[in-house]
PDB file of C-alpha atoms in Angstrom:
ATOM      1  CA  UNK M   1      13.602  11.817 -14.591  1.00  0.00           C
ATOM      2  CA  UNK M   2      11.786   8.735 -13.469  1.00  0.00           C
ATOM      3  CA  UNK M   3      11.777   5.687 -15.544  1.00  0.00           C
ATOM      4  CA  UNK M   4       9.413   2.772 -14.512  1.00  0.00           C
ATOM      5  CA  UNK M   5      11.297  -0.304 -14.573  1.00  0.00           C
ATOM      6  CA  UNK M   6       8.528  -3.565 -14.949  1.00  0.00           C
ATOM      7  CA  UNK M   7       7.946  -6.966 -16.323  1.00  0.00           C
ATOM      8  CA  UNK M   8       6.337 -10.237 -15.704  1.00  0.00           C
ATOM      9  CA  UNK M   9       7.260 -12.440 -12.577  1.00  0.00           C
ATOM     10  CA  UNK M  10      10.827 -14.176 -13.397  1.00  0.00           C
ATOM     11  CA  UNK M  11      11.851 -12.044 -15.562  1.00  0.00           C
ATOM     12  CA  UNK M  12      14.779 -10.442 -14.030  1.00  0.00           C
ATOM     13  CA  UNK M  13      13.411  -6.827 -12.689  1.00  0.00           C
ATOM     14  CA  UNK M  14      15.723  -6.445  -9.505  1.00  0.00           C
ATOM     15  CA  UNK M  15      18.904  -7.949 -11.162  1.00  0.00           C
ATOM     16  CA  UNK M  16      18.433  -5.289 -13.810  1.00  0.00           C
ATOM     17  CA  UNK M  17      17.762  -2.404 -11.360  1.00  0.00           C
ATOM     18  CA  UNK M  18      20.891  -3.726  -9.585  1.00  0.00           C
ATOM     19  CA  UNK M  19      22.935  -3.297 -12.688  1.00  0.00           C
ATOM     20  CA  UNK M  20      21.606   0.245 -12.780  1.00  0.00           C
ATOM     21  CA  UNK M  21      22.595   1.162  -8.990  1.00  0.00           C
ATOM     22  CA  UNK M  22      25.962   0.207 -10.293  1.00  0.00           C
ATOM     23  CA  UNK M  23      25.824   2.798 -12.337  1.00  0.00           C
ATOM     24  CA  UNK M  24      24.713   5.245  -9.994  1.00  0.00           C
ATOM     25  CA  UNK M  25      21.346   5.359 -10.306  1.00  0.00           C
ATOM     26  CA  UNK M  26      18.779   5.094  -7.319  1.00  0.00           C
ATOM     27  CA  UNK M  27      15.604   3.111  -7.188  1.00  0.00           C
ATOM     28  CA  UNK M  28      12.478   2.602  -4.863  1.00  0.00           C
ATOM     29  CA  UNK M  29      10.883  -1.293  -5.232  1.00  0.00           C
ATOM     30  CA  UNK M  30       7.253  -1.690  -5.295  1.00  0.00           C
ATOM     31  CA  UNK M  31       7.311  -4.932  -3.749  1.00  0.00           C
ATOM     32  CA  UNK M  32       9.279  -3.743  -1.032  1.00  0.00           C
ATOM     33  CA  UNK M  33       6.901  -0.766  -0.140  1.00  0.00           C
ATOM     34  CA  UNK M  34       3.896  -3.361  -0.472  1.00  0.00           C
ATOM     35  CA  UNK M  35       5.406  -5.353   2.544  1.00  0.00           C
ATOM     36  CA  UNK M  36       6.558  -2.272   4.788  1.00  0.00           C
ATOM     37  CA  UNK M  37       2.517  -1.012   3.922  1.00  0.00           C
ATOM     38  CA  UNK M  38       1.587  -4.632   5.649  1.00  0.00           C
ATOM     39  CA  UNK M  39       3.953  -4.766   8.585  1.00  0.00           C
ATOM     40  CA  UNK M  40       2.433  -5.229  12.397  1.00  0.00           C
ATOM     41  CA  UNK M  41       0.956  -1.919  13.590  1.00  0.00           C
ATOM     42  CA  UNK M  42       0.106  -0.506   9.554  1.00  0.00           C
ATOM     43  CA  UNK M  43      -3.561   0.128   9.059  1.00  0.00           C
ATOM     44  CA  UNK M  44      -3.516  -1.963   6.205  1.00  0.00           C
ATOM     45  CA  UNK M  45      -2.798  -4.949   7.863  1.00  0.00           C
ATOM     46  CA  UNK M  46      -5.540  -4.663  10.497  1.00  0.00           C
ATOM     47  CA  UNK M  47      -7.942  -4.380   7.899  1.00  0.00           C
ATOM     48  CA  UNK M  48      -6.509  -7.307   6.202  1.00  0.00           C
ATOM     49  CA  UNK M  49      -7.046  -9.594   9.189  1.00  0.00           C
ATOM     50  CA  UNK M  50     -10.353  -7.903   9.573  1.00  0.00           C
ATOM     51  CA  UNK M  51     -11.478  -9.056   5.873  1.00  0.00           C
ATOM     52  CA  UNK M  52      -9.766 -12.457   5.957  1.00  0.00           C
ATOM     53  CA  UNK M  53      -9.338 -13.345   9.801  1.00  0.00           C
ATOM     54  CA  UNK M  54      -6.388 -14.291  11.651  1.00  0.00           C
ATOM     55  CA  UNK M  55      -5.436 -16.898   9.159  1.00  0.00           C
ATOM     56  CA  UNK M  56      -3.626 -14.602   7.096  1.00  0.00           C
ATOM     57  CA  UNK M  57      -0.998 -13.513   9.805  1.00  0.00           C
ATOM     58  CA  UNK M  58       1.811 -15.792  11.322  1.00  0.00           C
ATOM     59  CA  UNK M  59       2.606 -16.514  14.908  1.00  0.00           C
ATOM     60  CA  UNK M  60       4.622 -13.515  15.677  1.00  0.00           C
ATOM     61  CA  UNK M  61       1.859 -11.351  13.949  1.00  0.00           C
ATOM     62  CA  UNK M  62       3.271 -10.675  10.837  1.00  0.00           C
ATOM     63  CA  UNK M  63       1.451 -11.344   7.491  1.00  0.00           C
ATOM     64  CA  UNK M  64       1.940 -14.398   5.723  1.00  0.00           C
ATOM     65  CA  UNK M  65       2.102 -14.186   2.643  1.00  0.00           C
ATOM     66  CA  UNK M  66       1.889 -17.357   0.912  1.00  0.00           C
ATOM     67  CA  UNK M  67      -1.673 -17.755   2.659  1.00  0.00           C
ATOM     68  CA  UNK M  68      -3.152 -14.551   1.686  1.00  0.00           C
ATOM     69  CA  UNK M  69      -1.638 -15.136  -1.987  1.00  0.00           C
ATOM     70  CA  UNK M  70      -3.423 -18.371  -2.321  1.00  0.00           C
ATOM     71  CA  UNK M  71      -6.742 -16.883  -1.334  1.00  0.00           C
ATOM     72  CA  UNK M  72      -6.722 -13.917  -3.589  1.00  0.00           C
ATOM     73  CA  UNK M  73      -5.721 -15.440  -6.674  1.00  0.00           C
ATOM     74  CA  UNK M  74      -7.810 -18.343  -6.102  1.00  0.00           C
ATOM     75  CA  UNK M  75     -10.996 -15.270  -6.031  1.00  0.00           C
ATOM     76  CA  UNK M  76     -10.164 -12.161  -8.251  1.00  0.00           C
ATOM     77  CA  UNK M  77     -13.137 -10.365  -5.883  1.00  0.00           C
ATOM     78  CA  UNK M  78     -10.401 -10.625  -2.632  1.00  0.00           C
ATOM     79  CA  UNK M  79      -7.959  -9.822  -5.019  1.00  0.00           C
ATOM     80  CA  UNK M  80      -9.416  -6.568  -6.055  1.00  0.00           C
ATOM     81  CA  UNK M  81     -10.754  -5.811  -2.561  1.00  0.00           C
ATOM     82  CA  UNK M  82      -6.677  -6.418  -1.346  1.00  0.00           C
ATOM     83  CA  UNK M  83      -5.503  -4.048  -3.813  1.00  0.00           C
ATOM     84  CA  UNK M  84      -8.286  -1.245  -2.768  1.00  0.00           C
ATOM     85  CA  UNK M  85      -6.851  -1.608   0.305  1.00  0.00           C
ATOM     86  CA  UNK M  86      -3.204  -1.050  -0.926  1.00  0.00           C
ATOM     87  CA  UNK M  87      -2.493   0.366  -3.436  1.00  0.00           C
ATOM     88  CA  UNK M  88      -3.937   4.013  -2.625  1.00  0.00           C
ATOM     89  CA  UNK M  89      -1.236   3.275   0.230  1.00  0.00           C
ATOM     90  CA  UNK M  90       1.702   2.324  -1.767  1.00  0.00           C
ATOM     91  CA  UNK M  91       1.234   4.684  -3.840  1.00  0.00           C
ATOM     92  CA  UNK M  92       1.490   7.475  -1.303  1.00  0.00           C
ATOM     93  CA  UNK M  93       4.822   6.479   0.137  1.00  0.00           C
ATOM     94  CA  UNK M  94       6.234   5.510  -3.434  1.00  0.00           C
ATOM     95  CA  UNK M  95       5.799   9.080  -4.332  1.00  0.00           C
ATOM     96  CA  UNK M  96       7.427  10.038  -0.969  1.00  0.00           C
ATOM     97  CA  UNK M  97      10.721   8.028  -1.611  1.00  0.00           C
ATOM     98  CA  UNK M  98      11.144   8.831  -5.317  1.00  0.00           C
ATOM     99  CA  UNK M  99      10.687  12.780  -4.841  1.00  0.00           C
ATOM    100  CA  UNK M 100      13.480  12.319  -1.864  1.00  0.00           C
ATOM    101  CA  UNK M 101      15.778  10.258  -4.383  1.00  0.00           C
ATOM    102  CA  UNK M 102      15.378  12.636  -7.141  1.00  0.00           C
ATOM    103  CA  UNK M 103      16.873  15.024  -5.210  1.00  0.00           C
ATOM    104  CA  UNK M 104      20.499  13.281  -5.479  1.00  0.00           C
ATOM    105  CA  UNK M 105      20.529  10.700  -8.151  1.00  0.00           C
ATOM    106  CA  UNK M 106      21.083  11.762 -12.317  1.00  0.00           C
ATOM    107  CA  UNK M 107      17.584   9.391 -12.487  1.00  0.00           C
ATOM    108  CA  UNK M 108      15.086   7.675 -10.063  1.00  0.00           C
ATOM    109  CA  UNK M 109      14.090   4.111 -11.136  1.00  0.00           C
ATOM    110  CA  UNK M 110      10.664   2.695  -9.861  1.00  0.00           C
ATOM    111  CA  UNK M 111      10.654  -0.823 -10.060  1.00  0.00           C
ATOM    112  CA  UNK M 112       7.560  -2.199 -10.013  1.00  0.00           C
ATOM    113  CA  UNK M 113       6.026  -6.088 -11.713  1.00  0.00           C
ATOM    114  CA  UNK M 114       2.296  -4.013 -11.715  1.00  0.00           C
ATOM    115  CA  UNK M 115       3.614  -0.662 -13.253  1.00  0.00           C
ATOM    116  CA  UNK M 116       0.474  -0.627 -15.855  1.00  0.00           C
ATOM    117  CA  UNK M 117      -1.878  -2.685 -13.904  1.00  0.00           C
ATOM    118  CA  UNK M 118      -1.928  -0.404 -10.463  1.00  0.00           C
ATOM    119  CA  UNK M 119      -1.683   2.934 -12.985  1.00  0.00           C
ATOM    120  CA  UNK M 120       2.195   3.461 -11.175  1.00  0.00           C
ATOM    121  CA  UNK M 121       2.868   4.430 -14.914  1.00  0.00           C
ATOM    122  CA  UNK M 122       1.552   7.980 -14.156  1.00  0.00           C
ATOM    123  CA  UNK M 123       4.124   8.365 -12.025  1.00  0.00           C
ATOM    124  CA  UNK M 124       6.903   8.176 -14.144  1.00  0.00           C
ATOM    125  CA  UNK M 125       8.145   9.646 -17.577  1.00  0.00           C
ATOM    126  CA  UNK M 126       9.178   6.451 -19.252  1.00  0.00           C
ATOM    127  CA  UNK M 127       8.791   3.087 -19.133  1.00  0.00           C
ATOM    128  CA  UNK M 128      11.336   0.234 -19.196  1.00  0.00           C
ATOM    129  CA  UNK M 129      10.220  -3.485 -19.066  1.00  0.00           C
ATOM    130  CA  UNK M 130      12.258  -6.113 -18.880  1.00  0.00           C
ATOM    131  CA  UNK M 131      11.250  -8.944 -21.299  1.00  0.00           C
ATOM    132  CA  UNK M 132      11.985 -12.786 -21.016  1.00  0.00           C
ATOM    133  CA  UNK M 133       9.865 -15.142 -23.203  1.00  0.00           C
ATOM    134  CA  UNK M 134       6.917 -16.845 -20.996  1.00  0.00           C
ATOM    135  CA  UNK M 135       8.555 -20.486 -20.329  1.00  0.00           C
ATOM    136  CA  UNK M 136      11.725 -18.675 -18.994  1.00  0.00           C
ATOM    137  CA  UNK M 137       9.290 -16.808 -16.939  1.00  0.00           C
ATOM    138  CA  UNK M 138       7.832 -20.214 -15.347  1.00  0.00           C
ATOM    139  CA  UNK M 139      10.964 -21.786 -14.942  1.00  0.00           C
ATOM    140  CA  UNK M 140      12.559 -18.934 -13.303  1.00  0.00           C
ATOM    141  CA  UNK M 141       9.914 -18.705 -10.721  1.00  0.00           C
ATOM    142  CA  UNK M 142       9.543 -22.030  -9.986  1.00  0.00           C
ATOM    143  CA  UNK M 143      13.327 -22.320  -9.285  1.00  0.00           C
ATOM    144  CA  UNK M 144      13.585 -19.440  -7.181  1.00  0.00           C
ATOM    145  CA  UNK M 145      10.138 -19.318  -5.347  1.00  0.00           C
ATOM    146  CA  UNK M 146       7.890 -21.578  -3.078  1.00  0.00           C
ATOM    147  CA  UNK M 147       5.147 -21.472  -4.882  1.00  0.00           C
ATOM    148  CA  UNK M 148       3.098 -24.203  -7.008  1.00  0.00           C
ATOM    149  CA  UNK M 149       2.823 -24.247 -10.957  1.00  0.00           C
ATOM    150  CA  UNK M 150      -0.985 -23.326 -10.548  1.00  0.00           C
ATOM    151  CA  UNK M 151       0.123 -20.234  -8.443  1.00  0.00           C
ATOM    152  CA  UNK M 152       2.241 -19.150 -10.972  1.00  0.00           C
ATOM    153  CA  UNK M 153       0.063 -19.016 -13.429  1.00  0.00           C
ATOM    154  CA  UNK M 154      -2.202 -17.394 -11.401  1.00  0.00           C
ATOM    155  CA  UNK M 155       0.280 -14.902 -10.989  1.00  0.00           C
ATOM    156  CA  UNK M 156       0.848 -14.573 -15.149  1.00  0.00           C
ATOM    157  CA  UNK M 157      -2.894 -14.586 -15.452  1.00  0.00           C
ATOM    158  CA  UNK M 158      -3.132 -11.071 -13.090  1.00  0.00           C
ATOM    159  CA  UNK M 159      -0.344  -9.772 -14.887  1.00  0.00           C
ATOM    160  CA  UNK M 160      -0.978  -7.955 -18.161  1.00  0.00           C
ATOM    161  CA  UNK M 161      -0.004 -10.332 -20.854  1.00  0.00           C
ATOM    162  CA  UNK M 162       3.887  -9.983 -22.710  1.00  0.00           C
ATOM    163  CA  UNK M 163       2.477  -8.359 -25.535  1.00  0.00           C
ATOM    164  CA  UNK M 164       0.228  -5.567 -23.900  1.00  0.00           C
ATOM    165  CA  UNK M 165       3.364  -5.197 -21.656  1.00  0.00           C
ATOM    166  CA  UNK M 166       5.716  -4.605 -24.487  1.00  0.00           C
ATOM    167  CA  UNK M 167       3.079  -2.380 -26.612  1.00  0.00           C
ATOM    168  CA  UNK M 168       3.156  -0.001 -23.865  1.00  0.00           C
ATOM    169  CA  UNK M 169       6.864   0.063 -23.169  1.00  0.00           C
ATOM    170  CA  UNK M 170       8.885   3.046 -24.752  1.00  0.00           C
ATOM    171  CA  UNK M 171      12.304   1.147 -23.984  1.00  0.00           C
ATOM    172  CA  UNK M 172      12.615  -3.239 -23.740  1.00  0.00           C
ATOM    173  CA  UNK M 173      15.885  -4.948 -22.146  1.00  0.00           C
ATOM    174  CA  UNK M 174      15.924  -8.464 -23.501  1.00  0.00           C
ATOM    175  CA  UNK M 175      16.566 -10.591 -20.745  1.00  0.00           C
ATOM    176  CA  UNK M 176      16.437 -13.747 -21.857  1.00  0.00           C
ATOM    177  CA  UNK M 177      19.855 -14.022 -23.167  1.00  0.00           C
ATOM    178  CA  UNK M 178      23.930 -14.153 -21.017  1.00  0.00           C
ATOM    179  CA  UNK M 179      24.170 -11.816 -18.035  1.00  0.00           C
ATOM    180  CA  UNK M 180      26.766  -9.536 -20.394  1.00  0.00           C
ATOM    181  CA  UNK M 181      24.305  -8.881 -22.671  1.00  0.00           C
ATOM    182  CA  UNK M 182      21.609  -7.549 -20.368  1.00  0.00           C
ATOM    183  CA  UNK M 183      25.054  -5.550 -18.809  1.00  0.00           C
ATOM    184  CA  UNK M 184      25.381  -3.719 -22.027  1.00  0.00           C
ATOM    185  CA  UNK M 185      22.037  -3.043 -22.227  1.00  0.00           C
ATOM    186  CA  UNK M 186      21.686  -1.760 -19.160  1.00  0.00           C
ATOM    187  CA  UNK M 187      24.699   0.778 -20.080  1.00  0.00           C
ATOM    188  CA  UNK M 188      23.486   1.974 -23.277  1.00  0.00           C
ATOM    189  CA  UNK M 189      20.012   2.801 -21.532  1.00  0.00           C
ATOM    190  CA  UNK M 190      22.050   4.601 -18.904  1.00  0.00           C
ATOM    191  CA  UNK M 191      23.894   6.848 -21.151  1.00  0.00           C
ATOM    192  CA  UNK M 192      20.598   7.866 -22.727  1.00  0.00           C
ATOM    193  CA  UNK M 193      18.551   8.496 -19.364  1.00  0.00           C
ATOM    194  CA  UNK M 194      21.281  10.736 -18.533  1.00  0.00           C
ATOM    195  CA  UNK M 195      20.904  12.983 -21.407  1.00  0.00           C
ATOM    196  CA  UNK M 196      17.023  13.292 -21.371  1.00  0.00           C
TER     197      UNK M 196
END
């Protein structure tokens, strides 16, 4: 079984998939497959410098990221043109790694803040999303990343809002309280995926 594992920005995605690798399951990160997609060499990347120009790439060739962010969510038309460009190819190698890990863990966990938005949701067979009320959402990220308080609403604004989020969930961790009590929600949801 693959549950999709998703919520807003701050809200706690990877330190609840980590309490579910400590229970033995596996998981493959969106986020993570989005920046192997864009590393030196990928096709995706070329055609990002292609679109945007050389500003969008670093000294040593890589992407930067904080650059390209601030230009496509200061224009939702080089936002949707960037995600033309990659999410048909995230896609691809998400299915690759989750059809390897199903092959030795009880469930696969795809972790991913755009489940809904990108249509990852088909992918799995039930959805998880981690909840945290919005100002818990801004203070998290503004704590933890570089970014300004315009970019992170930017960031909330291309996100489907809580409540769509939630609607469409068929399982909600409440993460907005102590670390023990996400814990034992994390093992009650366990148990369950294991007898599905």
């Amino acid at each position: 079984m693959i549950i999709g594992l998703t919520g807003g920005i701050g809200s706690g995605k990877s330190t609840v998939a980590h309490a579910f690798e400590t229970l033995g399951a596996s998981w493959v990160d969106a986020d993570i497959v989005a920046r192997e997609i864009v590393e030196p060499g990928e096709p995706a990347l070329k055609a990002i410098i292609d679109y945007f120009g050389e500003g969008v790439t670093k000294t040593d060739g890589t992407l930067d990221r904080a650059a390209l962010r601030a230009l496509v969510f200061a224009d939702p038309t080089k936002r949707l043109w960037l995600e033309s460009v990659t999410h048909p190819k995230i896609r691809e190698r998400i299915i690759k790694q989750l059809s390897h890990l199903s092959q030795c863990s009880p469930y696969v966990l795809l972790v991913s803040p755009l489940l809904f938005e990108s249509g990852q949701n088909t992918l799995v067979d039930r959805s998880l999303v981690v909840d945290v009320p919005v100002h818990i959402q801004l203070s998290r990220t503004l704590a933890r990343d570089n970014v300004s308080n315009e970019q992170v609403h930017a960031i909330l604004a291309a996100q489907l809002p809580r409540d769509q989020r939630l609607a469409k969930a068929d399982d909600v961790i409440d993460n907005s309280g102590a670390h023990a009590h996400m814990l034992r929600q994390v093992e009650r949801l366990d148990s369950y995926y294991r007898t599905c």
